[in-house]
Coordinates of C-alpha atoms in Angstrom, one line a residue:
Chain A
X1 CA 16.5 1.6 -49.0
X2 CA 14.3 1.1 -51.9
X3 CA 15.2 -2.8 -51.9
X4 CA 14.1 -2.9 -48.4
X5 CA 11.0 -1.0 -49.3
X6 CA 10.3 -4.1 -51.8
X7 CA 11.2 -6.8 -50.4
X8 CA 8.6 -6.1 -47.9
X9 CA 6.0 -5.2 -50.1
X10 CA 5.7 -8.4 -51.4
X11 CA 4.5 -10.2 -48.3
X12 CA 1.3 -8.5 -48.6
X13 CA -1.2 -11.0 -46.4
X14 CA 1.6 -10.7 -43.5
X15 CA 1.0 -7.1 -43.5
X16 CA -2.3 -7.3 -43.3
X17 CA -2.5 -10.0 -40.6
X18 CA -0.1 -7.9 -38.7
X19 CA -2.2 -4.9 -39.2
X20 CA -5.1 -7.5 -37.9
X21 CA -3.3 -8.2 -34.9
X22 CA -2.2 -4.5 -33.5
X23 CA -6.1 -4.0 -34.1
X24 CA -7.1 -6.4 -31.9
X25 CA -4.6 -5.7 -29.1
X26 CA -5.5 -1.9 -29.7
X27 CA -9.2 -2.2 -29.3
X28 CA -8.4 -4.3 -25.4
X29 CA -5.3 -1.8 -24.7
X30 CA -7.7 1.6 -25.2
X31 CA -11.0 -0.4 -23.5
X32 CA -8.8 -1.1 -20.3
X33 CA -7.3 2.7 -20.6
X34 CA -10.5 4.3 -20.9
X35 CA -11.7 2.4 -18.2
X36 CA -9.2 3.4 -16.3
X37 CA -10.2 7.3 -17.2
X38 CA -13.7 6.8 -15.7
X39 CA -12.1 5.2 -12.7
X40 CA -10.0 8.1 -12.2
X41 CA -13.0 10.7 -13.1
X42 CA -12.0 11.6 -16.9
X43 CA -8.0 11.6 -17.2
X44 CA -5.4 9.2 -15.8
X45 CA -1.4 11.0 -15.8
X46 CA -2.5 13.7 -17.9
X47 CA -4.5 11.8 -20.2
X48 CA -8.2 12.5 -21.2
X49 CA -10.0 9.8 -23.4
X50 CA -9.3 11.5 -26.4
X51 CA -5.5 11.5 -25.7
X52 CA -5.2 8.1 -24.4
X53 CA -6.9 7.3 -28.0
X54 CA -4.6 8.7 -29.8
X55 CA -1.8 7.2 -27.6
X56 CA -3.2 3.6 -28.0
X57 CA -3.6 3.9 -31.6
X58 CA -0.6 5.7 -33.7
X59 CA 1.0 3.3 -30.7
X60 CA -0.3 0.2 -32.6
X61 CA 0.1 2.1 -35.7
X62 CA 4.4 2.4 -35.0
X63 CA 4.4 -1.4 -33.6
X64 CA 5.3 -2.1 -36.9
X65 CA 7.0 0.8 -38.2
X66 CA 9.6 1.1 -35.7
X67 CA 9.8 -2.6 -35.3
X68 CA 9.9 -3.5 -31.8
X69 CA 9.4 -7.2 -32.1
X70 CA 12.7 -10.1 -32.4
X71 CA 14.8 -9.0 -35.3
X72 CA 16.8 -11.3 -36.5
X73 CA 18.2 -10.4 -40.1
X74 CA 21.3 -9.3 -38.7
X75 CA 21.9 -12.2 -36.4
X76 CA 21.4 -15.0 -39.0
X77 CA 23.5 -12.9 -41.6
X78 CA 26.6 -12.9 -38.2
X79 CA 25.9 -16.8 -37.7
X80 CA 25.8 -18.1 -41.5
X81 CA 28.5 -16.1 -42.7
X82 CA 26.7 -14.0 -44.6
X83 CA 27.9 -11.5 -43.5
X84 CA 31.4 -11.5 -45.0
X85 CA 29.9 -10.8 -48.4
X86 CA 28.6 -7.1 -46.8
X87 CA 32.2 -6.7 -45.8
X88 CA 33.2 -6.4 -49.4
X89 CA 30.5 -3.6 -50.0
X90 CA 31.8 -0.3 -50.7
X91 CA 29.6 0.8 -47.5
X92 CA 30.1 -0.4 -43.9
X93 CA 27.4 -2.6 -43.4
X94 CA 25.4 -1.2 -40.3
X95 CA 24.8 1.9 -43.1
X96 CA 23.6 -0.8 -45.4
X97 CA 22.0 -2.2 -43.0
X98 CA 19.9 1.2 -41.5
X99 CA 19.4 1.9 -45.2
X100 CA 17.2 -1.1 -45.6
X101 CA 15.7 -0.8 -42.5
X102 CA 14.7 2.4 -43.3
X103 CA 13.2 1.5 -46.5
X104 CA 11.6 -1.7 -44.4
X105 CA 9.9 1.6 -41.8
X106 CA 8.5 2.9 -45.3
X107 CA 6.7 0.3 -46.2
X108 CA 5.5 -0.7 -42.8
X109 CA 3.6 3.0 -42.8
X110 CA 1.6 2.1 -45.4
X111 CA -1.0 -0.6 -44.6
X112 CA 0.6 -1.2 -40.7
X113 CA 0.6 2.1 -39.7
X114 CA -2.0 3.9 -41.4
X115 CA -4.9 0.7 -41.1
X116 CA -5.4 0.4 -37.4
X117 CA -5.2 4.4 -36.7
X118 CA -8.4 4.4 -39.5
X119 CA -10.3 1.5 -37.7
X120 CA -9.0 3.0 -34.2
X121 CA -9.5 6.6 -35.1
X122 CA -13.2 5.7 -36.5
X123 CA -14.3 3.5 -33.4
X124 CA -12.7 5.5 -30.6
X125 CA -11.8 8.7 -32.0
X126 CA -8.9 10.6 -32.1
X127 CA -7.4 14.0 -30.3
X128 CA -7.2 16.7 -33.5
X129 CA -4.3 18.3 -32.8
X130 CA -4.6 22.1 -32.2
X131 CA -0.7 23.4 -33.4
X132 CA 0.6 23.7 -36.8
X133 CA 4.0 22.0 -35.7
X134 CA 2.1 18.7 -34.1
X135 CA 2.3 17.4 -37.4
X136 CA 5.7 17.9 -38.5
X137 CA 7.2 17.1 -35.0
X138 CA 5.3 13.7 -35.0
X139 CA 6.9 12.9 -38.0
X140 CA 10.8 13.6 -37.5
X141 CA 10.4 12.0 -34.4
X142 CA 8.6 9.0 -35.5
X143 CA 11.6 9.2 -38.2
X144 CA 14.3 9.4 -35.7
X145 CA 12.7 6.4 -33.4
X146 CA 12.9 4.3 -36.1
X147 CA 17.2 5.2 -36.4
X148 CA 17.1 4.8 -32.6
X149 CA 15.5 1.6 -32.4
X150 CA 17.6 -0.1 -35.5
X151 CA 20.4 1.3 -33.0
X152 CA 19.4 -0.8 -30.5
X153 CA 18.4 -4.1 -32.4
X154 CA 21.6 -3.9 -34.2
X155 CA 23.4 -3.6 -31.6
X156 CA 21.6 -6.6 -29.7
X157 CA 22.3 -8.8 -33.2
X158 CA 25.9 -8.0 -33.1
X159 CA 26.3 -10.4 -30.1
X160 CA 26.0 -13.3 -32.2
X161 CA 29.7 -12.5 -32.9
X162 CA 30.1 -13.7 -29.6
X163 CA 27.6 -16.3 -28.1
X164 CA 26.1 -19.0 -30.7
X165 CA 22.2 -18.8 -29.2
X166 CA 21.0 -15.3 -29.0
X167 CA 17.4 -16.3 -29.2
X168 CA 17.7 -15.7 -25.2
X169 CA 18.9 -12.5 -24.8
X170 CA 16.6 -11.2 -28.1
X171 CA 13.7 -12.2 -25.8
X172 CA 14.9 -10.5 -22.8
X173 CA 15.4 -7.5 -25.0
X174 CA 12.5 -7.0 -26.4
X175 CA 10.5 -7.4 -23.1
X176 CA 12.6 -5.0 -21.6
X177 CA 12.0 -2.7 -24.3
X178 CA 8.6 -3.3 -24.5
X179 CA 7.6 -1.7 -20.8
X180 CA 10.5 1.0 -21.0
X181 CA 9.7 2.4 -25.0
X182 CA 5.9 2.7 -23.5
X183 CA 4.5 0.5 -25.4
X184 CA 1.8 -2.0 -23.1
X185 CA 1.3 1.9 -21.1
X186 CA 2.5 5.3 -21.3
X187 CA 5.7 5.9 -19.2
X188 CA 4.6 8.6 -18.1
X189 CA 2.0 5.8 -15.9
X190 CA 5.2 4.7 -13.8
X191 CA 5.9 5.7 -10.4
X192 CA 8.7 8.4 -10.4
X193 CA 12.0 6.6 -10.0
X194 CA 11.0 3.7 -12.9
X195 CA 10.6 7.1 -15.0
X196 CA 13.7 7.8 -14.2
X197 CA 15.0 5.0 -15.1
X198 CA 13.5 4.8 -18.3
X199 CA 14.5 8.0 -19.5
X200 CA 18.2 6.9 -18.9
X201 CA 17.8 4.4 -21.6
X202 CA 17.1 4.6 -25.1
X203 CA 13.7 3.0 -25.2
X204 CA 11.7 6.1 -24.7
X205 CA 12.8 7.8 -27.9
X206 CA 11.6 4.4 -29.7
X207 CA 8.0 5.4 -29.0
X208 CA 7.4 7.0 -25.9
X209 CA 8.6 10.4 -27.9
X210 CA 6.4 10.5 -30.7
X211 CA 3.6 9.6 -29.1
X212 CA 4.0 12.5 -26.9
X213 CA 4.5 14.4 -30.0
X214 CA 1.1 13.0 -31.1
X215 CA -0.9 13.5 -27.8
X216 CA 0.7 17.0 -27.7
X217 CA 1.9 16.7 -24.1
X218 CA 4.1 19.3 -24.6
X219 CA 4.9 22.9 -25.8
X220 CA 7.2 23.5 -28.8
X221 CA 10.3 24.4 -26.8
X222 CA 10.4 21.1 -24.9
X223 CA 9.5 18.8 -28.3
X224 CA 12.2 20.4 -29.6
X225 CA 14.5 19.0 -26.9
X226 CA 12.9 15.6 -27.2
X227 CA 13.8 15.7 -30.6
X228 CA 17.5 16.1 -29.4
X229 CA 17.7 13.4 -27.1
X230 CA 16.5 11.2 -29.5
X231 CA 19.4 12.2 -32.4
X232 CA 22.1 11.9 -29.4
X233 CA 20.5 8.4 -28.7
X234 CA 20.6 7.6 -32.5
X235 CA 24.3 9.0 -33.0
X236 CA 25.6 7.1 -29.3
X237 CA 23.9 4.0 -30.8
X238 CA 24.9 3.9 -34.1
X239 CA 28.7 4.9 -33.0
X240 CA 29.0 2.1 -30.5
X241 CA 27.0 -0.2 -32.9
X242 CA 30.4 0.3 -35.4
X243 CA 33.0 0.1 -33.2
X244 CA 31.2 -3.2 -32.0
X245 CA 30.8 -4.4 -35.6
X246 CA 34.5 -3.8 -35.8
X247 CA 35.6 -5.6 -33.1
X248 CA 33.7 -8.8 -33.9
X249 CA 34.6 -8.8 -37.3
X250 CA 38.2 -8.7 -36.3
X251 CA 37.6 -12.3 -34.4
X252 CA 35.8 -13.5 -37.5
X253 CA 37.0 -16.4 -38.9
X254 CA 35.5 -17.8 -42.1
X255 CA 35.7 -20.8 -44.0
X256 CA 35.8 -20.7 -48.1
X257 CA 37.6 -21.8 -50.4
Chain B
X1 CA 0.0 -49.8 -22.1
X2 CA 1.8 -49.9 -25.5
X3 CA 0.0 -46.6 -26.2
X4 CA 1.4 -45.1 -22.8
X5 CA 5.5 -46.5 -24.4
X6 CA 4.9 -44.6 -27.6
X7 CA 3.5 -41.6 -25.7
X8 CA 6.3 -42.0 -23.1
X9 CA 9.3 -42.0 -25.8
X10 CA 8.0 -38.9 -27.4
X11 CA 7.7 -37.3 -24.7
X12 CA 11.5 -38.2 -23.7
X13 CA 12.6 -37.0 -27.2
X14 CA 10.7 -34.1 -27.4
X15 CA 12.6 -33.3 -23.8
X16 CA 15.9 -34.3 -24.7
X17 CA 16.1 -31.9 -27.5
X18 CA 15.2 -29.0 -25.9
X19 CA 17.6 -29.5 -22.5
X20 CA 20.9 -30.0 -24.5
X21 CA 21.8 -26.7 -24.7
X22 CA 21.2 -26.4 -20.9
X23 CA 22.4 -22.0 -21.0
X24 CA 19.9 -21.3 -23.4
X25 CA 16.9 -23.5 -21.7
X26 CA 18.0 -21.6 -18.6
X27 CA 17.7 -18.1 -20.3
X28 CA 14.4 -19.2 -22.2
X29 CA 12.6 -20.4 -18.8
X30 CA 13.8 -17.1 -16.8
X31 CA 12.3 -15.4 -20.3
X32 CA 9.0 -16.7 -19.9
X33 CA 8.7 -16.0 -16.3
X34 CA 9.7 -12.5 -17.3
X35 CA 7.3 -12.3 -19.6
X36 CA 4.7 -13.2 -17.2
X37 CA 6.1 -10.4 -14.8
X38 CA 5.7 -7.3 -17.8
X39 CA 2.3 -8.4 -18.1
X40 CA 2.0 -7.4 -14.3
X41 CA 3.7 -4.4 -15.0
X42 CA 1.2 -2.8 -16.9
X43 CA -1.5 -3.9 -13.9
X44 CA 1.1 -2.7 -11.7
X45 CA 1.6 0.6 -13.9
X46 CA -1.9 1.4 -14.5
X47 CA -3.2 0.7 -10.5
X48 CA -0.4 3.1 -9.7
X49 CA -3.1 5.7 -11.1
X50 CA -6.1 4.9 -10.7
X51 CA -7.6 3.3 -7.5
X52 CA -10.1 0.5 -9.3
X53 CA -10.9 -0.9 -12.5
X54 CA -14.4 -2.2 -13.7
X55 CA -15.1 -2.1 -10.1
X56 CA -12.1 -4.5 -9.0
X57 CA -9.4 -3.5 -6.9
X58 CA -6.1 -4.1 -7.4
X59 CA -5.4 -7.3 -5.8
X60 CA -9.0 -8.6 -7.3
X61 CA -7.5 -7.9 -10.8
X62 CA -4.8 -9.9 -10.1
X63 CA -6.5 -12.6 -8.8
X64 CA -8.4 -12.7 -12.5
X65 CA -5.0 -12.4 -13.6
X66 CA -3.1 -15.5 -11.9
X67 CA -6.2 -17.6 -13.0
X68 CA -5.9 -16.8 -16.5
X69 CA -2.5 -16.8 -16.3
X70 CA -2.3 -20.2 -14.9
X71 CA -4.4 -21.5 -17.3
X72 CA -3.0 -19.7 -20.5
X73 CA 0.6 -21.2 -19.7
X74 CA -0.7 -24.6 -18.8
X75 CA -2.6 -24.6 -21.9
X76 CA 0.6 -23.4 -24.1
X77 CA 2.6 -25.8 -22.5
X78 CA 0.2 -29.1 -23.1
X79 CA -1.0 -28.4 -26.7
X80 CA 0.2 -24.8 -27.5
X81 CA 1.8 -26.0 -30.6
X82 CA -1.4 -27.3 -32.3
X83 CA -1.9 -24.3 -34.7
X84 CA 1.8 -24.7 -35.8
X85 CA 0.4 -28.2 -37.1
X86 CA -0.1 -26.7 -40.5
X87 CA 3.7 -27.1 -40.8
X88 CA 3.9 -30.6 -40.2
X89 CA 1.2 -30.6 -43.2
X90 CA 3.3 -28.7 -45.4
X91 CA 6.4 -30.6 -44.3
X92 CA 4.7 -33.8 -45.1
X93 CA 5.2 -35.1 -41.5
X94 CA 2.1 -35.1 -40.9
X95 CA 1.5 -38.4 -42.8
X96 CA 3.8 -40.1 -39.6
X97 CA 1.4 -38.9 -37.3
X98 CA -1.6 -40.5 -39.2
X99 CA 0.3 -43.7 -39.4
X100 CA 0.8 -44.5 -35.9
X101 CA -2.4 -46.0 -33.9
X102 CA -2.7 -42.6 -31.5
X103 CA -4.7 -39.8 -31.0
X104 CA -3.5 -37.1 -33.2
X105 CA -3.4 -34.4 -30.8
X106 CA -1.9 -36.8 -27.6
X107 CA 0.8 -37.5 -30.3
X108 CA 1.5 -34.0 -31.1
X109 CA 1.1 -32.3 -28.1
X110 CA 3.6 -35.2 -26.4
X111 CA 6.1 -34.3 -29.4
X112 CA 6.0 -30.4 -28.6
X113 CA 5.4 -30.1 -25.0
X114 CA 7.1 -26.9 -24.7
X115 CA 8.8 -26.9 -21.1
X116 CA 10.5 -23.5 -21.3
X117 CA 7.1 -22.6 -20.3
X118 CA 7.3 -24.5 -17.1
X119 CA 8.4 -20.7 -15.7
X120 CA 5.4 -19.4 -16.1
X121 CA 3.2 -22.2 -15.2
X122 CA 5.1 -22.2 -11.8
X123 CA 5.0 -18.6 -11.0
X124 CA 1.4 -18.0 -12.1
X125 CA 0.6 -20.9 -9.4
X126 CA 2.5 -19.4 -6.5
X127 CA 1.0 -15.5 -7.5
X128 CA -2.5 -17.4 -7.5
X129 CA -1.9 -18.9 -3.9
X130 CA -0.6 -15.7 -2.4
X131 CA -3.2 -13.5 -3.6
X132 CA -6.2 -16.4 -2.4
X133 CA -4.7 -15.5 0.8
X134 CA -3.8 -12.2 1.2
X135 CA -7.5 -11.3 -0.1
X136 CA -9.3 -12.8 3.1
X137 CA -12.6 -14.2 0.9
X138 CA -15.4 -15.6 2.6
X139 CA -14.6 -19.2 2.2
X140 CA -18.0 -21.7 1.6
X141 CA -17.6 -24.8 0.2
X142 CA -19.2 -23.7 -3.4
X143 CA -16.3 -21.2 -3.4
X144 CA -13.4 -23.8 -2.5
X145 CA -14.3 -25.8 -5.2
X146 CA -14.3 -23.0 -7.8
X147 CA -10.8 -21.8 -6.5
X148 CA -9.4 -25.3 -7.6
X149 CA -11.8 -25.6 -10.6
X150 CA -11.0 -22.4 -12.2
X151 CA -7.4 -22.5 -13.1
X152 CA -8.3 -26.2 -14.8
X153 CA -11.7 -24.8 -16.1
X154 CA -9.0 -21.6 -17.6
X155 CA -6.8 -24.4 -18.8
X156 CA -9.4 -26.3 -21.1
X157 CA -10.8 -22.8 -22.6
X158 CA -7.2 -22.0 -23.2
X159 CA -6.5 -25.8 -24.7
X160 CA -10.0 -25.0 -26.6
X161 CA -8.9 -21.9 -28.5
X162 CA -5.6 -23.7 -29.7
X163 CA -7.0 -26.7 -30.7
X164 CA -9.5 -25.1 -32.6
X165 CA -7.1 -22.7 -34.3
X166 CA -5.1 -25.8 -34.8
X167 CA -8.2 -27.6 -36.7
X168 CA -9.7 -24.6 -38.6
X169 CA -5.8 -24.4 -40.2
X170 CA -6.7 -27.9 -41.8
X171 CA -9.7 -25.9 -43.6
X172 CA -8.5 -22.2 -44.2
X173 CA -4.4 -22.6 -44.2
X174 CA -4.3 -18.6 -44.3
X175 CA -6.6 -18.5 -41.5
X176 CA -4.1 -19.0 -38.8
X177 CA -2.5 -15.3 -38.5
X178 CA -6.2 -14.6 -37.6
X179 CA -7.0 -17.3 -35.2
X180 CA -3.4 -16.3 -33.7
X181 CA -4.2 -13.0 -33.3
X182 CA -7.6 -13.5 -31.3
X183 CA -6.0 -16.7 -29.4
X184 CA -3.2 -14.4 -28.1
X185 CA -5.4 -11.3 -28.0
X186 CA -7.9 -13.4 -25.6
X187 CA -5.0 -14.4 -23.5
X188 CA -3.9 -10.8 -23.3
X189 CA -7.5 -9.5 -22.4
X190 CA -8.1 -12.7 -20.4
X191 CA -5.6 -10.9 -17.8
X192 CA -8.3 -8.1 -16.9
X193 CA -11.5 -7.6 -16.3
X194 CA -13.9 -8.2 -19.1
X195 CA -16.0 -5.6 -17.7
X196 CA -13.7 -3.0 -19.1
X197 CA -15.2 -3.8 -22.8
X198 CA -18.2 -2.0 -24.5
X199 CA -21.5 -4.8 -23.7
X200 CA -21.2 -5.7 -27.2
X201 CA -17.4 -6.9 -27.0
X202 CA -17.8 -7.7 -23.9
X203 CA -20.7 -10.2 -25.2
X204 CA -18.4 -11.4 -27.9
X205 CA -15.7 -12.5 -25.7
X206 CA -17.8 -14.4 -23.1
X207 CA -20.2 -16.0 -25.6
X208 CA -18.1 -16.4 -29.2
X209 CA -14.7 -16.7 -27.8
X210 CA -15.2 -17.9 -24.0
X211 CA -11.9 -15.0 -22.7
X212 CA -14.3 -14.0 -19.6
X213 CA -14.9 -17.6 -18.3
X214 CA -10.8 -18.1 -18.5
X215 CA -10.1 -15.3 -15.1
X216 CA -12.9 -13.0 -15.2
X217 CA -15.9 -14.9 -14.3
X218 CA -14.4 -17.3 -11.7
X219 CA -12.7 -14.4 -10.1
X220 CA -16.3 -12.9 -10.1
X221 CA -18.0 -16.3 -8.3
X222 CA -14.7 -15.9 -5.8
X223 CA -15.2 -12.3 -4.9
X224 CA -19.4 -12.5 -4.6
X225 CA -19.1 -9.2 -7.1
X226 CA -21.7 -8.3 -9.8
X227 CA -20.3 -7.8 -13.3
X228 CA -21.2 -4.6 -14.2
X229 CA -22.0 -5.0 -18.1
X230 CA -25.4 -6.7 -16.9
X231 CA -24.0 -10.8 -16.9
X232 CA -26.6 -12.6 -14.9
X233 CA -25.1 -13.1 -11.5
X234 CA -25.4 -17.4 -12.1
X235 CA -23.2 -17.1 -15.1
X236 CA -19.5 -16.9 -13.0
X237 CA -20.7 -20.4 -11.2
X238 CA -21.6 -22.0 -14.9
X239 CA -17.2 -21.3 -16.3
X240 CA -16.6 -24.8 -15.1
X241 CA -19.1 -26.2 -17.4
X242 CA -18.5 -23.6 -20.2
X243 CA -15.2 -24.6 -20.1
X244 CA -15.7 -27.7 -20.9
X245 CA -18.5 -27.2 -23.5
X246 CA -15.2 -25.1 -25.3
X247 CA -13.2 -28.1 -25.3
X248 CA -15.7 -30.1 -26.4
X249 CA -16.7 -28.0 -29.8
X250 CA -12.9 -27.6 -30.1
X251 CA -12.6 -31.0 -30.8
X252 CA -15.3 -32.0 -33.0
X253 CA -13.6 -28.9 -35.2
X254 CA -10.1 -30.6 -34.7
X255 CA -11.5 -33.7 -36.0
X256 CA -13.4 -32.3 -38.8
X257 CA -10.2 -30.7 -39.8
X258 CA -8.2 -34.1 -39.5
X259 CA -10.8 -35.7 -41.3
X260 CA -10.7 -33.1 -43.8
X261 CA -6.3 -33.6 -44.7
X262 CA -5.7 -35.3 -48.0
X263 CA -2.6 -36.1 -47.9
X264 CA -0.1 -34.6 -50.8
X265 CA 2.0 -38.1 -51.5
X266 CA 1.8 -40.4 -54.3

């Protein structure tokens, strides 16, 4: 964990530059949503400016943290071979693997995270939460999306077992995740049945979650339960992602000498 | 003629490499169409709650957003790889280019056309024709020629923004996260109305960085509507023109930045 924590620590200019970037997309994602508020006479799905605010920006803030871009570590570690020397290690390697990402998550909060909510929070302002649990609830699930969504990227990776060329079906991931997590607008913005459909995959408890958490959409009880969809979708993920792991490393043949 | 052979062979190479492994292509071109159709989701998702944005309706918005989107993929398929020239610099390839007796960016945008994006150059066209019908506008002559102009006119401000990204990389190498960021984030903003913006932002991406003359402002002249952060109502007419005073400073700043490369070899 803490190796992952460094190793992304040094590439200091990236983080900011990324940091850069979610500001920039933030600033056009909250102009087009608050215009959408005054369209709709103050509140669009439940959503008043200060809400959609805070929506937009800890959004842009998790971008990072929960890392819903191409990932590609595993993958290349599958393709070169690399990945026989994390077979020897006295841990199976998606544990390894979550470890670092986790550490990877920490270091993302700092400048990624924390930088655009301050330059959001300051221009647009931000909903100040009004329970002593927001806070805490906010942060186990931004924790837990973070398990969920390494469940899912690994999982996607592991394929290179399989097909040589993943760069395909990475892409189609990520878009896919990208509308269903609630990430370019809140689910809850979708006609009824692609709700539905969302919430019967794991991409809401990447981000749609937390930011509900955030936005304090709703009461304790039903955060709670939130919070325990989002550990099933983290233990389903992770338990297919090892039997997976198992099976393709069963077909692995590698060259040494 | 020669020039056209050298151009031509590039071209072919450039092709070649990138239809050998025909699955992958395949998956890549659906990719990019798909990517093109989440945009529309969030139009789709957001016009599922509200009835009008900025004063557009939902089938004006998309009108401003098969323009820009038109234009955005045309532009990333002819010379989308310019800012990515500061690798050829670091590479040291960039001394080949130099060499040969071309333009710079003919040779490098006939080396890197990128035709995966083909997908969403074809579909923006065909969502552009549909809605130009299914919106009923009242056609003059003025408003013909803008409907062919703008996606060329959306093209060139695209082009501009990478080929200026490209040529301020030459002069700041770090710079190009930046430039990246406000290239894409134009594109991305490019899709809807400008008039969603504060007047100063607003202001900032039609006069600094030309995003409202890409879909906006044409889709404005088309419609006959009034931009409602105050733009004089002449201004929509002028994106043809602005579009190509955009390509114009964007290539006396490639050329300073060409100018500017020393190489590194001894």
């Amino acid at each position: 964990m803490r190796a992952g924590f460094r190793r992304y620590a040094i590439y200091r200019r990236a983080t900011l530059a990324g940091a850069f970037t979610n500001t920039v997309f933030g600033v056009i994602r909250v102009s087009i949503f608050f215009a959408a508020a005054d369209a709709a006479g103050g509140s669009v799905a439940g959503y008043d400016r200060a809400a959609l605010s805070t929506y937009t920006w800890v959004g842009q803030g998790l971008i990072a943290v929960v890392w819903l871009f191409a990932w590609t570590p595993v993958t290349l570690r599958v393709r070169s071979g690399d990945v026989a020397i994390d077979l020897g290690r006295p841990v199976h390697p998606i544990a390894a693997w979550l470890a670092e990402d986790i550490g990877r998550a920490g270091q993302a909060c700092l400048i990624r995270f924390i930088g655009p909510l301050l330059v959001g929070g300051l221009l647009y302002g931000l909903q100040v939460p009004t329970r002593w649990t927001t806070l805490p609830l906010f942060l186990l699930s931004a924790a837990l999306a973070v398990v969920v969504s390494f469940g899912g990227r690994v999982l996607v990776s592991l394929i290179a077992f399989w097909l040589v060329d993943v760069r395909g079906v990475l892409t189609l991931y990520v878009l896919t995740s990208n509308v269903l997590c609630g990430l370019l607008v809140p689910v809850h913005f979708l006609p009824g049945w692609a709700q539905a459909f969302a919430y019967a995959t794991p991409f809401p408890s990447m981000l749609q979650v937390p930011l509900d958490m955030a936005t304090e959409r709703y009461g304790d009880a039903e955060s709670v339960a939130l919070l325990a969809m989002q550990v099933g979708w983290a233990a389903v993920l992770l338990a297919v992602a090892v039997r997976v792991f198992d099976r393709g490393t069963r077909k692995l043949v590698l060259q040494g000498g | 003629m020669a020039d056209t052979r050298v151009y031509a062979a590039l071209l072919r190479a450039g092709m070649a490499g990138q239809a050998t492994y025909r699955a992958s292509f395949a998956v890549e071109l659906v990719g990019t169409a798909m990517g093109m159709g989440l945009d529309f989701v969030e139009i789709f998702a957001v016009f599922h709650q509200v009835p009008s944005i900025a004063g557009l309706s939902f089938v004006e918005v998309v009108l401003v957003f098969a323009i820009a989107s038109t234009g955005f993929a045309t532009a990333d398929l002819l010379v989308g790889q310019s800012d990515a020239v500061i690798r050829h610099v670091r590479d040291g390839t960039f001394d080949v280019v130099l060499l040969r007796p071309l333009s710079v960016l003919g040779q490098l945008a006939a080396a890197d056309v990128q035709l995966r994006r083909l997908g969403r150059v074809s579909v923006s066209l065909l969502l552009l024709v549909v809605v130009l019908v299914r919106l009923d506008l009242d056609w003059t002559p003025a408003r013909a020629a803008m409907a062919v102009l703008a996606p060329i006119a959306a093209t060139l401000v695209f082009g501009a923004l990478f080929v200026a990204a490209g040529g301020i990389a030459f002069w700041v190498v770090d710079a190009t996260e930046v430039t990246s960021a406000l290239t894409y984030g134009s594109a991305y903003l490019a899709q809807w109305p400008t008039g969603v913006l504060t007047p100063v932002l607003a202001r900032f991406f039609t006069f600094v960085i030309p995003a409202a003359f890409t879909g906006y402002l044409p889709a404005l002249a088309l419609l006959g509507k009034p931009d409602p952060t105050g733009l004089p109502d002449w201004l929509p007419w002028a994106a043809p023109l602005a579009a190509v005073a955009a390509a114009v400073a964007a290539g006396l700043v490639w050329r300073s930045g060409v100018r500017h490369y020393v190489g590194a070899g001894g």
